[in-house]
Coordinates of N, CA and C in Angstrom, one line a residue:
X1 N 60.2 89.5 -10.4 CA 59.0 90.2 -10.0 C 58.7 89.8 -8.6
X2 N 59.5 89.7 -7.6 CA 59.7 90.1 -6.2 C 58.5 90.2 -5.4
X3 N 57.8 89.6 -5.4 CA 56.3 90.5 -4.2 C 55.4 90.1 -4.5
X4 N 55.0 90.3 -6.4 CA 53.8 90.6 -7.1 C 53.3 89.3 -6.9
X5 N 53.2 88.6 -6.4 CA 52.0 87.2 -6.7 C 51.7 86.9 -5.2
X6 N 52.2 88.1 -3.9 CA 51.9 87.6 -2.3 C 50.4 86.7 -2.0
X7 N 49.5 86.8 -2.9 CA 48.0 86.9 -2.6 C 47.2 86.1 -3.4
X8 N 46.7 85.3 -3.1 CA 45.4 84.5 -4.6 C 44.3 85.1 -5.2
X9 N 43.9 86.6 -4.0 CA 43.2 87.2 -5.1 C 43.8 88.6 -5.0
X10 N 43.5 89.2 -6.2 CA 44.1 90.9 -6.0 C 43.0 91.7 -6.0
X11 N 42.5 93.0 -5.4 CA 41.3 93.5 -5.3 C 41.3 94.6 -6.6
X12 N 42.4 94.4 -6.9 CA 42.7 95.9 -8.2 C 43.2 94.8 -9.3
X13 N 42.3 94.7 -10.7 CA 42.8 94.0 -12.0 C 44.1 94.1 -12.5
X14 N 44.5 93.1 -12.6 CA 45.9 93.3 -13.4 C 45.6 93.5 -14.6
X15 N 46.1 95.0 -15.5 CA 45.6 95.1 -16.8 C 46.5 94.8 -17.9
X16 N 45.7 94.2 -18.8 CA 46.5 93.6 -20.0 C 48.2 94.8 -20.4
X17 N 48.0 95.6 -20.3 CA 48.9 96.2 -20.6 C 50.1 96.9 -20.0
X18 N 49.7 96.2 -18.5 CA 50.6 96.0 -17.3 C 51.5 94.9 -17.7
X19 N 52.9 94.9 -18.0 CA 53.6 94.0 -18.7 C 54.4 93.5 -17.6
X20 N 54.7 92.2 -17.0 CA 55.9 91.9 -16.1 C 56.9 90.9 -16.9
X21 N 58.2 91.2 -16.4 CA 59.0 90.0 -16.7 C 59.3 89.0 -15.8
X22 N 59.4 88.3 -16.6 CA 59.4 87.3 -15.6 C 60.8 85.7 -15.7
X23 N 61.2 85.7 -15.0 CA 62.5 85.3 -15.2 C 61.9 83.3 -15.4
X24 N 62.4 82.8 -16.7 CA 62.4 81.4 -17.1 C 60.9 81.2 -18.0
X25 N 60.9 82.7 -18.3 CA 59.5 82.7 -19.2 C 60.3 84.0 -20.4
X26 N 60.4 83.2 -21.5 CA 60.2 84.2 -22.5 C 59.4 85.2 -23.2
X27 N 59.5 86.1 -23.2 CA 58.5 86.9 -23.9 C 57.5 87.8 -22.2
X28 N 56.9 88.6 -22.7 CA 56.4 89.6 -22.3 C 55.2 88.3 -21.3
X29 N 54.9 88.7 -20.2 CA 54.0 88.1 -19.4 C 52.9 89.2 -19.0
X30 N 51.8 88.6 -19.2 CA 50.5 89.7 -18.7 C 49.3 89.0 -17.5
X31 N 49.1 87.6 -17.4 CA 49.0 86.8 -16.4 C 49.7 85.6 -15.8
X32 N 50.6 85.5 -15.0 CA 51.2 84.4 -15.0 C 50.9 84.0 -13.3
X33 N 50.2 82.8 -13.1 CA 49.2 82.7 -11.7 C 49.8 81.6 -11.5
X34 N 51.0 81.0 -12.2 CA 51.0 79.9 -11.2 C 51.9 80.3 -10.3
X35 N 52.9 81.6 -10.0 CA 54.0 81.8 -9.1 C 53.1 82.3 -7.9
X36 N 53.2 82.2 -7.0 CA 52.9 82.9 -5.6 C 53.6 82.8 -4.9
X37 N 54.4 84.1 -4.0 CA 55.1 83.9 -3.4 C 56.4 83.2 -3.7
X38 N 57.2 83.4 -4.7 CA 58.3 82.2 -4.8 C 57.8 80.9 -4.8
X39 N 56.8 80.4 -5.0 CA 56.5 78.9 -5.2 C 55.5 78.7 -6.2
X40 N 55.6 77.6 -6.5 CA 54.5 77.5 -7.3 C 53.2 76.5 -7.1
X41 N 52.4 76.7 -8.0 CA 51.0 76.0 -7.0 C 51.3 74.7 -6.7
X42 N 50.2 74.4 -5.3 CA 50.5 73.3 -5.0 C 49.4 72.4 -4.8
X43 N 49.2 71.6 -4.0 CA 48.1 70.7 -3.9 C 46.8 71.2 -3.4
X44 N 45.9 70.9 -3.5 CA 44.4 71.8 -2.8 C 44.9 73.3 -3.0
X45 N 44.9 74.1 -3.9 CA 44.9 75.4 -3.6 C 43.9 75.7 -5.2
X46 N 43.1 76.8 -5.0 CA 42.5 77.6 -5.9 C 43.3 79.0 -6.0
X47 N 43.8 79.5 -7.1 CA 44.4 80.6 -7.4 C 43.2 81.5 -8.2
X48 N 43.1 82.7 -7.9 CA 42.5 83.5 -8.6 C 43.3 84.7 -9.4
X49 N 43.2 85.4 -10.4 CA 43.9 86.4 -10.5 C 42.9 87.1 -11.6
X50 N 42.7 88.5 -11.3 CA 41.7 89.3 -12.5 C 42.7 89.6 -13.6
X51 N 42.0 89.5 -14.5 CA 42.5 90.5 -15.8 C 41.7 91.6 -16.5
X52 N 41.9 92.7 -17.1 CA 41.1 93.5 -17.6 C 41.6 94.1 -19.0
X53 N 40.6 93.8 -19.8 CA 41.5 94.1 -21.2 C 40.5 95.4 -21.5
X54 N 41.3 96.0 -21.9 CA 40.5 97.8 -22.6 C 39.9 97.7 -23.9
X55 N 40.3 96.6 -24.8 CA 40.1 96.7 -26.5 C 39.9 95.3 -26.2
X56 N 39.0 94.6 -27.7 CA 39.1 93.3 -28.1 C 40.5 93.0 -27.6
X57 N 40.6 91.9 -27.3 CA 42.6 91.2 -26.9 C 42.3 89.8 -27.6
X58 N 43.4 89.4 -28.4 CA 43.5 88.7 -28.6 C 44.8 87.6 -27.3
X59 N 44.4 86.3 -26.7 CA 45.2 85.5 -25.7 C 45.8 84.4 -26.2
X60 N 46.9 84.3 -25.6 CA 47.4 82.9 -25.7 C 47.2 82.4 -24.3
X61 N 47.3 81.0 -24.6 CA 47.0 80.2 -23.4 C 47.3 79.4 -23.3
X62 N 48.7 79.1 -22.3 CA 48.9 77.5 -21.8 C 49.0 77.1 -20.4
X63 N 48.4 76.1 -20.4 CA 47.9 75.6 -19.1 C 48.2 74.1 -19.3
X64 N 49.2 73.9 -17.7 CA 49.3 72.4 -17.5 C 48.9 72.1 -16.2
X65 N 47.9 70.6 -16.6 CA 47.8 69.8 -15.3 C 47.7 69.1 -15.3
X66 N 46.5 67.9 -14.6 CA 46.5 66.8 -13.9 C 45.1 66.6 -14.5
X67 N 44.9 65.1 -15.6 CA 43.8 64.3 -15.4 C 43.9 63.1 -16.6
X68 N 42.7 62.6 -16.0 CA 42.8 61.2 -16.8 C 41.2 60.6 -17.1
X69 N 40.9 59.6 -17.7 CA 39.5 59.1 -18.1 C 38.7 60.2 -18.3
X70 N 39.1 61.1 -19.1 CA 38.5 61.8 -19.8 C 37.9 63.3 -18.9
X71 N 38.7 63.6 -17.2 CA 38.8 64.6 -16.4 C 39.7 65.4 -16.2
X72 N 39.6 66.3 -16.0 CA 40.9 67.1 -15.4 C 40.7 67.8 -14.0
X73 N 41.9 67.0 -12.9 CA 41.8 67.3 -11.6 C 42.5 69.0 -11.4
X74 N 43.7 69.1 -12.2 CA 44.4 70.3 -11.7 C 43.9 70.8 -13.4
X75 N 43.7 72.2 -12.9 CA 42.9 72.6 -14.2 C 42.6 74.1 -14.1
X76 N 42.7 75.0 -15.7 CA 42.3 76.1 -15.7 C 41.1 76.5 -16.1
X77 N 40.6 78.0 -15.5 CA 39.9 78.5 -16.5 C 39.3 80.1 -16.7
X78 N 39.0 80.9 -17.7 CA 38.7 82.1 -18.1 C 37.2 82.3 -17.2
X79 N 36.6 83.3 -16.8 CA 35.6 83.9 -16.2 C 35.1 85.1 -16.9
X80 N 34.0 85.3 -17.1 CA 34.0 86.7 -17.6 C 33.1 87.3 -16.3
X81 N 33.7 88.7 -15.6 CA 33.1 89.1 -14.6 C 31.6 89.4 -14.2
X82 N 31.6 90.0 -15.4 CA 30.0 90.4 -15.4 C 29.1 89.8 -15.6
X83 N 29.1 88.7 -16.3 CA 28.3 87.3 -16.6 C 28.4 86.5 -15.9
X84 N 29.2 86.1 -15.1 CA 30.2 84.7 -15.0 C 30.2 83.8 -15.5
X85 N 30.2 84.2 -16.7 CA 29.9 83.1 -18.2 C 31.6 82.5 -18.2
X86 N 31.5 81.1 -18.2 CA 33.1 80.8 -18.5 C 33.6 80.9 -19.8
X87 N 34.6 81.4 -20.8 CA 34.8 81.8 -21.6 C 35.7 80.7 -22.1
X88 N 36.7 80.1 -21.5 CA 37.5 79.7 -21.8 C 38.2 78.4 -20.6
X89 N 37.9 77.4 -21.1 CA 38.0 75.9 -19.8 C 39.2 74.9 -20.3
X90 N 40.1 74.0 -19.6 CA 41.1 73.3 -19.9 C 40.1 72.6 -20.1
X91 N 40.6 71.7 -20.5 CA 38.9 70.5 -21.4 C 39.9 69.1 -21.1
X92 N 39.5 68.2 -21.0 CA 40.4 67.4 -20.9 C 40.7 66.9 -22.6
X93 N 40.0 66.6 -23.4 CA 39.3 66.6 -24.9 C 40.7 67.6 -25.7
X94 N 40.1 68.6 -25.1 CA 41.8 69.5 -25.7 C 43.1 69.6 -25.2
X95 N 43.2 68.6 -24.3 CA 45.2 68.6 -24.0 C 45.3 67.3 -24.5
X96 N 47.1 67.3 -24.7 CA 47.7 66.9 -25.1 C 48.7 66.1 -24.1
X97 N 49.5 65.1 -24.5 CA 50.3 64.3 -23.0 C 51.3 65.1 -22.8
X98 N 51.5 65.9 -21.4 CA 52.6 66.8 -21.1 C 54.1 65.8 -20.6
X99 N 54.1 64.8 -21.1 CA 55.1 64.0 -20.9 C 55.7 63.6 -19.2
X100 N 56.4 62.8 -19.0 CA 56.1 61.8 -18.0 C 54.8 60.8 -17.6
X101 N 54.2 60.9 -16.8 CA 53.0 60.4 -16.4 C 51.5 60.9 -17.3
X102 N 51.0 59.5 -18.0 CA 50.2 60.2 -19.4 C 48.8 60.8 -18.1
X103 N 49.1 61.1 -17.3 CA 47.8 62.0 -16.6 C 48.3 63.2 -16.4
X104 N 49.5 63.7 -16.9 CA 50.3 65.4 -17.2 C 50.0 65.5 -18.7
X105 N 48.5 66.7 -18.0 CA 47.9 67.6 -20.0 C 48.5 68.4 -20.0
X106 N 48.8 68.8 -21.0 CA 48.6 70.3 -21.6 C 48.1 70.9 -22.5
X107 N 47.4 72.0 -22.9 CA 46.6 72.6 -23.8 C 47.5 73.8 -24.4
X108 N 48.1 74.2 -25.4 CA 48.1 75.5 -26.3 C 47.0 76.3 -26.4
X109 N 46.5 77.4 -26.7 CA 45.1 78.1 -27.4 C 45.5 79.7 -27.6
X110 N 44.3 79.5 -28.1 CA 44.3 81.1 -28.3 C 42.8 82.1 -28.4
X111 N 43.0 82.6 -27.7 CA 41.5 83.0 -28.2 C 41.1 84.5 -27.8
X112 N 40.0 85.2 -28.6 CA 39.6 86.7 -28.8 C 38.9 87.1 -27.6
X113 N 39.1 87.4 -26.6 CA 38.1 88.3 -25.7 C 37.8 89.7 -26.2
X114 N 36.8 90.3 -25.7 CA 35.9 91.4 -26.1 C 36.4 92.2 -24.8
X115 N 36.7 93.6 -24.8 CA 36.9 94.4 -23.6 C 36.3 94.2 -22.5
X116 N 36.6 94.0 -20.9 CA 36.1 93.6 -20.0 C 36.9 93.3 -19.0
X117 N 36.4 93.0 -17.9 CA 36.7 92.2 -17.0 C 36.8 90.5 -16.8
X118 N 37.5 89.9 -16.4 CA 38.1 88.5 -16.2 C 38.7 88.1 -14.9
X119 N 38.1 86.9 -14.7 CA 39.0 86.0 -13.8 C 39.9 84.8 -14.7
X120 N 41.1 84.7 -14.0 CA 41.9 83.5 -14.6 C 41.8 82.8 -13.3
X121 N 41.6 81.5 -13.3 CA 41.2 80.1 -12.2 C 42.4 79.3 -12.8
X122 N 42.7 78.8 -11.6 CA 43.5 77.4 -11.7 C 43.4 76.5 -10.6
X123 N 43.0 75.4 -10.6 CA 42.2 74.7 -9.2 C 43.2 73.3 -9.4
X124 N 43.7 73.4 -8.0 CA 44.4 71.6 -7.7 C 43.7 70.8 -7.1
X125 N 43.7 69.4 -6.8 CA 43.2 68.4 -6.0 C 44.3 68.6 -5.2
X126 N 43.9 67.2 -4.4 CA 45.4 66.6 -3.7 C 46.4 66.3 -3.6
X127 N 46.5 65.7 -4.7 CA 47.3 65.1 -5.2 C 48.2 65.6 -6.7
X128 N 49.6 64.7 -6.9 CA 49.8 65.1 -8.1 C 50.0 66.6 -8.5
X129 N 50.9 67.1 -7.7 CA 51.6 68.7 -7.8 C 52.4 69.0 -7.8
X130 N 53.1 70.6 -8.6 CA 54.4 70.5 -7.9 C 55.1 71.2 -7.0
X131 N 55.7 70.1 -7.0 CA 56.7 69.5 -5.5 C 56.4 68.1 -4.7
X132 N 54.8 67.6 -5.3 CA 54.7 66.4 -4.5 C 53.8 65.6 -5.6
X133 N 54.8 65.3 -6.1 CA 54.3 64.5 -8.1 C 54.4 63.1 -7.3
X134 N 53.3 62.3 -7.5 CA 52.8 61.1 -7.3 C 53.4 60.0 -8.2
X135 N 53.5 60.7 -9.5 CA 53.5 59.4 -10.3 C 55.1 60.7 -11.1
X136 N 55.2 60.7 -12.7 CA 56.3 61.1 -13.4 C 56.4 62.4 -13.7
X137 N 56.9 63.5 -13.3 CA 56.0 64.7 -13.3 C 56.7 65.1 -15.0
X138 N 55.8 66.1 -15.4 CA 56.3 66.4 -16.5 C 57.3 67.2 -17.1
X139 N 57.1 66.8 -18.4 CA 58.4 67.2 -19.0 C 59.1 68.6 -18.7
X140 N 58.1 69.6 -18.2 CA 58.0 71.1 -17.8 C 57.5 71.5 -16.7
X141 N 57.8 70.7 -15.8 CA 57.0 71.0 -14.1 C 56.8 72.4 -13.9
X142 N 57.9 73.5 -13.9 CA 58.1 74.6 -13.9 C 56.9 75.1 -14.5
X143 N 56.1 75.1 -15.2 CA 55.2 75.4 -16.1 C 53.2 75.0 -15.7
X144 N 53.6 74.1 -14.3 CA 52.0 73.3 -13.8 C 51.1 74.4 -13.6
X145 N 50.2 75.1 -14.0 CA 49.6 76.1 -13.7 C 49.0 76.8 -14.9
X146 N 48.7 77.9 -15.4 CA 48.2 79.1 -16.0 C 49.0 79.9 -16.7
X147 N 49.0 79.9 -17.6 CA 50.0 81.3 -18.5 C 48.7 82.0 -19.4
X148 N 48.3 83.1 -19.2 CA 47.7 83.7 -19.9 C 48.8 85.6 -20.9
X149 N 48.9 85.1 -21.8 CA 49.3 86.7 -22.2 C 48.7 87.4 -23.8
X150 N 49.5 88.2 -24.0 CA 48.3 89.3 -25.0 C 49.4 88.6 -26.6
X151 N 48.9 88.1 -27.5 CA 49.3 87.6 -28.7 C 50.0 89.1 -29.3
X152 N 51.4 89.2 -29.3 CA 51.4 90.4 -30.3 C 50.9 90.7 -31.7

């Protein structure tokens, strides 16, 4: 997918049923925010990307990052546009150790949006990213960021 991620925000929604492939990801991708530009996120950057689902959508959701004592520094989350009600937050409470360094979470989920408009967020600190892992990076570096797609 060559191009598609030049930008952190896109002015036109990417809609659920806009399908990309995406090479070292199985299965059908419908948000995938952590590539930009051939790289993947890095330290201090905020990614934005819209989504727009036509019908109830059911999501999956995995998101990896960075925190510890009960925070998360590198971290996702769902927007709903018209509210800006957050719908959907990496919690620190709900990840799991993404192996190497126990400050690499990850979260699984899933969950039902109502037709609408959306932002997907993924926010880094300083520190602790990839390409410039501080401490043991995880088991799945390739993967530090946001995966949002449509549950078949």
């Amino acid at each position: 997918v060559e191009g598609a991620f030049d930008v952190t925000l896109r002015s036109n929604p990417l809609r659920i049923d806009d399908i990309l492939q995406v090479d070292g990801f199985e299965g059908e991708v419908d948000v995938f925010v952590y590539t930009l530009s051939g790289r993947l996120v890095s330290a201090e950057e905020l990614v934005v990307r819209w989504l727009e689902t036509r019908t109830e959508t059911e999501l999956e959701i995995y998101a990896v990052g960075e925190g510890s004592g009960r925070e998360m520094y590198d971290y996702g989350w769902i927007r709903d546009l018209d509210s800006r009600r957050v719908v959907w937050e990496m919690e620190y409470q709900d990840t799991d150790h993404a192996g190497g360094a126990q400050k690499n979470r990850e979260v699984r989920d899933v969950i039902t949006l109502p037709a609408g408009e959306y932002e997907v967020i993924y926010e880094t600190d300083g520190s602790h990213s990839f390409g410039d892992w501080n401490d043991r990076q995880p088991d799945n570096p390739l993967m530090w960021g946001i995966t949002v797609r449509a549950v078949d």
